[in-house]
mmCIF file of C-alpha atoms in Angstrom:
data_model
loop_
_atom_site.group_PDB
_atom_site.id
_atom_site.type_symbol
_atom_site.label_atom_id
_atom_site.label_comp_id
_atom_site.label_asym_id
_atom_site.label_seq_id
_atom_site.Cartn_x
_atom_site.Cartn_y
_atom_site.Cartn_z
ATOM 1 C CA UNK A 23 -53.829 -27.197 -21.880
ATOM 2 C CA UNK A 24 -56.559 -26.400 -24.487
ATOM 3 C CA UNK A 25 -59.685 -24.333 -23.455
ATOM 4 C CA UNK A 26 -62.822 -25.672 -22.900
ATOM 5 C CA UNK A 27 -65.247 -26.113 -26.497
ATOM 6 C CA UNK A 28 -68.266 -24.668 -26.393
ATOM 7 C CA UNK A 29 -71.871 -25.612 -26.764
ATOM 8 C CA UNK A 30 -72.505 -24.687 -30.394
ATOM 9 C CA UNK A 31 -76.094 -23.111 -30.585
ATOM 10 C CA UNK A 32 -78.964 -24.274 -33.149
ATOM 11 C CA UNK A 33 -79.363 -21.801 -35.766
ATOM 12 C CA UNK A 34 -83.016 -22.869 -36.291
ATOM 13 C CA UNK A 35 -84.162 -21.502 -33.037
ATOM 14 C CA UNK A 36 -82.183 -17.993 -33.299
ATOM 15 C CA UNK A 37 -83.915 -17.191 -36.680
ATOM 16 C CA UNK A 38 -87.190 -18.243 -35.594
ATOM 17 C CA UNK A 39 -87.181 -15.870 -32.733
ATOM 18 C CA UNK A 40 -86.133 -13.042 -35.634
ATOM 19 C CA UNK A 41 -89.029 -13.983 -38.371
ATOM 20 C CA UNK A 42 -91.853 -12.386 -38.062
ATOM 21 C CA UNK A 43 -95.228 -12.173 -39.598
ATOM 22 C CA UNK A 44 -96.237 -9.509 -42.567
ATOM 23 C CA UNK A 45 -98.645 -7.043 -41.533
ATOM 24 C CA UNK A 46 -102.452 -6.933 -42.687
ATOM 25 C CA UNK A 47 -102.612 -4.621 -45.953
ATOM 26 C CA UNK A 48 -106.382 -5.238 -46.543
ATOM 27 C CA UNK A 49 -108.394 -4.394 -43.966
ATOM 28 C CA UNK A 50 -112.897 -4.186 -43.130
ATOM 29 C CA UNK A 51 -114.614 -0.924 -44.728
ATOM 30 C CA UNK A 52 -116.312 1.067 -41.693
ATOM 31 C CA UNK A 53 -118.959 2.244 -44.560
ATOM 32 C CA UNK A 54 -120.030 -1.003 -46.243
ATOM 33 C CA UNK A 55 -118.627 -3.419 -44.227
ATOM 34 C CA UNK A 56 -116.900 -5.433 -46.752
ATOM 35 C CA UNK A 57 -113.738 -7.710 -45.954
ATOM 36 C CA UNK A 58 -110.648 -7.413 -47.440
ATOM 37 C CA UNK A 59 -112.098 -4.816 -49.484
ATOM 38 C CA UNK A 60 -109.996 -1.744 -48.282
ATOM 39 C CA UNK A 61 -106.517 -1.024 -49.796
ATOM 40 C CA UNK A 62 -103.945 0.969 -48.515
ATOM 41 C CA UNK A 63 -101.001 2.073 -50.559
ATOM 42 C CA UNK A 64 -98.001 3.658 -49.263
ATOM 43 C CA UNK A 65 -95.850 6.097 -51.540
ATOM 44 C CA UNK A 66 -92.830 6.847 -49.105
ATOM 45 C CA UNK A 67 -90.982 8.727 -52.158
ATOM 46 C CA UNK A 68 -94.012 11.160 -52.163
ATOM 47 C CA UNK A 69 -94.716 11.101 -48.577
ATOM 48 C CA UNK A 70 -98.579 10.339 -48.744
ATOM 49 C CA UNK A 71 -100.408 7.012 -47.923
ATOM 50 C CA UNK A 72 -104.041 6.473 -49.674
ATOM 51 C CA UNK A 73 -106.926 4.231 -48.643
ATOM 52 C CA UNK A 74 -109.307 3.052 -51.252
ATOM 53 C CA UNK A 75 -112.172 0.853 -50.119
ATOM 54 C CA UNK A 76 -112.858 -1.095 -53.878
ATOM 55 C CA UNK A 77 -116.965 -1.279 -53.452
ATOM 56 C CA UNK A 78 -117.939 2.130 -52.186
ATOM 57 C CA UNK A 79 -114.960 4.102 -53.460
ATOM 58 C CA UNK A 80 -114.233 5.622 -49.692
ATOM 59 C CA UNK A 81 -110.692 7.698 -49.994
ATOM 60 C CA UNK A 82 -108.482 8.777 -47.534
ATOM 61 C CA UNK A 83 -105.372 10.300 -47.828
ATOM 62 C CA UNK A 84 -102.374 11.168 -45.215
ATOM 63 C CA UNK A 85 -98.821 11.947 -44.643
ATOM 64 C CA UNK A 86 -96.319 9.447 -44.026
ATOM 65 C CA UNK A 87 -92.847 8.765 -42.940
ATOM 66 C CA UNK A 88 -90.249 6.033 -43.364
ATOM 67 C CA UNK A 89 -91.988 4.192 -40.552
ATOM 68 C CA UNK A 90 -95.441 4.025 -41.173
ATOM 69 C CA UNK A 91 -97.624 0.817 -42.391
ATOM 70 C CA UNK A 92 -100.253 0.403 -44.133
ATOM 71 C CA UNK A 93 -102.125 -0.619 -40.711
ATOM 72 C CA UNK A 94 -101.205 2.915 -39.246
ATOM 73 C CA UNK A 95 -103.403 4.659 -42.003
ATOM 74 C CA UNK A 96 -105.832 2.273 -41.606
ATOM 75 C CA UNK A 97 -106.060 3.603 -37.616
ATOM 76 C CA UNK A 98 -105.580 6.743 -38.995
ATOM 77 C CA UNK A 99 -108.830 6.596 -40.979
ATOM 78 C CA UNK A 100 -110.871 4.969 -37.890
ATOM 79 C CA UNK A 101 -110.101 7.962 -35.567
ATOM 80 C CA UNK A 102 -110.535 10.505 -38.819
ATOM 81 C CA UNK A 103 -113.874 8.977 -39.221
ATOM 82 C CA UNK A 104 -115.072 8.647 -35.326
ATOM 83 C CA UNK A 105 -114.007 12.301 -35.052
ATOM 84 C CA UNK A 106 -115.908 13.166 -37.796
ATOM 85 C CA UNK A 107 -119.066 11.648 -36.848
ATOM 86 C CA UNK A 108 -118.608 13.503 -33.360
ATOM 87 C CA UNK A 109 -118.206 16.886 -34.327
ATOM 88 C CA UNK A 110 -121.208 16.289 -36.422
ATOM 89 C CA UNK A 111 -123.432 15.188 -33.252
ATOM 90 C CA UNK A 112 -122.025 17.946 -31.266
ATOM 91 C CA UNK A 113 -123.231 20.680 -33.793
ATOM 92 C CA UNK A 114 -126.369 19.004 -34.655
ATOM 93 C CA UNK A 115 -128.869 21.320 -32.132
ATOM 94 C CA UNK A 116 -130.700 18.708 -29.536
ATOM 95 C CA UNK A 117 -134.909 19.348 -30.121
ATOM 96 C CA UNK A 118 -136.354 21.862 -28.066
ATOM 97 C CA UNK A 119 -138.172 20.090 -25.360
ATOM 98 C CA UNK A 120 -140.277 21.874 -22.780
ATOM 99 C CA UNK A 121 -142.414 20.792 -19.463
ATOM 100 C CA UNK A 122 -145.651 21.968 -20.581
ATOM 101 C CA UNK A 123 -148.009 19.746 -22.088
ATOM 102 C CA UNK A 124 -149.587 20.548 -26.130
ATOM 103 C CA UNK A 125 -152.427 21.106 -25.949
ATOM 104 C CA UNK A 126 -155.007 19.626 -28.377
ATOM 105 C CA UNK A 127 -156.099 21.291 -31.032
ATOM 106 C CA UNK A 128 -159.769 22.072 -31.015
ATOM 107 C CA UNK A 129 -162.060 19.526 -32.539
ATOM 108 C CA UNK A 130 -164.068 20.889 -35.695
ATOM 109 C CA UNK A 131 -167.415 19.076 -35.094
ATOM 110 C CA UNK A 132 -167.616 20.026 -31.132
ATOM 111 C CA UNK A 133 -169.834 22.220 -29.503
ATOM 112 C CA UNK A 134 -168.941 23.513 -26.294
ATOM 113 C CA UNK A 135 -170.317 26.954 -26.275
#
């Protein structure tokens, strides 16, 4: 008595589960708004990533690692710059504002006296 065959499976469906889809490496400018217009390039022999936005010549540079992508210094760059623009608000000093009225200066053609 032989075993039983079995079902053979479709190699189609195994490999389309495996494929997937390349990863952005142009991405929007937060500056000057221009699509497609930012670059990133990723030097894994030297260890550092660089950003180059090709109309306003923005930079940014960072470390990387065997696993980063080009989207991760994108994200990189989004929080750099939101945490840049914070810590400027926070040490600009807030006008001095007080209760009192101004009062108005004097008039030069009046004559009160």
């Amino acid at each position: 008595m032989g075993k039983r065959k079995k079902s053979s499976r479709k190699p189609a469906a195994a490999s389309a589960a495996r494929r997937r889809e390349p990863l952005d490496t142009a991405f929007t400018c937060l500056f000057c708004h221009h699509d497609k217009s930012v670059t990133v390039r990723v030097d894994r022999k030297e260890g550092i990533a660089q950003l180059v936005c090709r109309v306003c010549d923005q930079r940014y540079q960072s470390k990387v690692n065997h696993l980063t992508e080009p989207i991760d210094i994108y994200s990189e760059w989004i929080d750099a710059a939101d945490a840049a623009q914070k810590e400027e608000q926070t040490h600009r000093r807030p006008a001095a504002s007080s209760s009192r009225p101004v009062p108005a200066p004097p008039s030069v053609g009046s004559d009160d006296d």
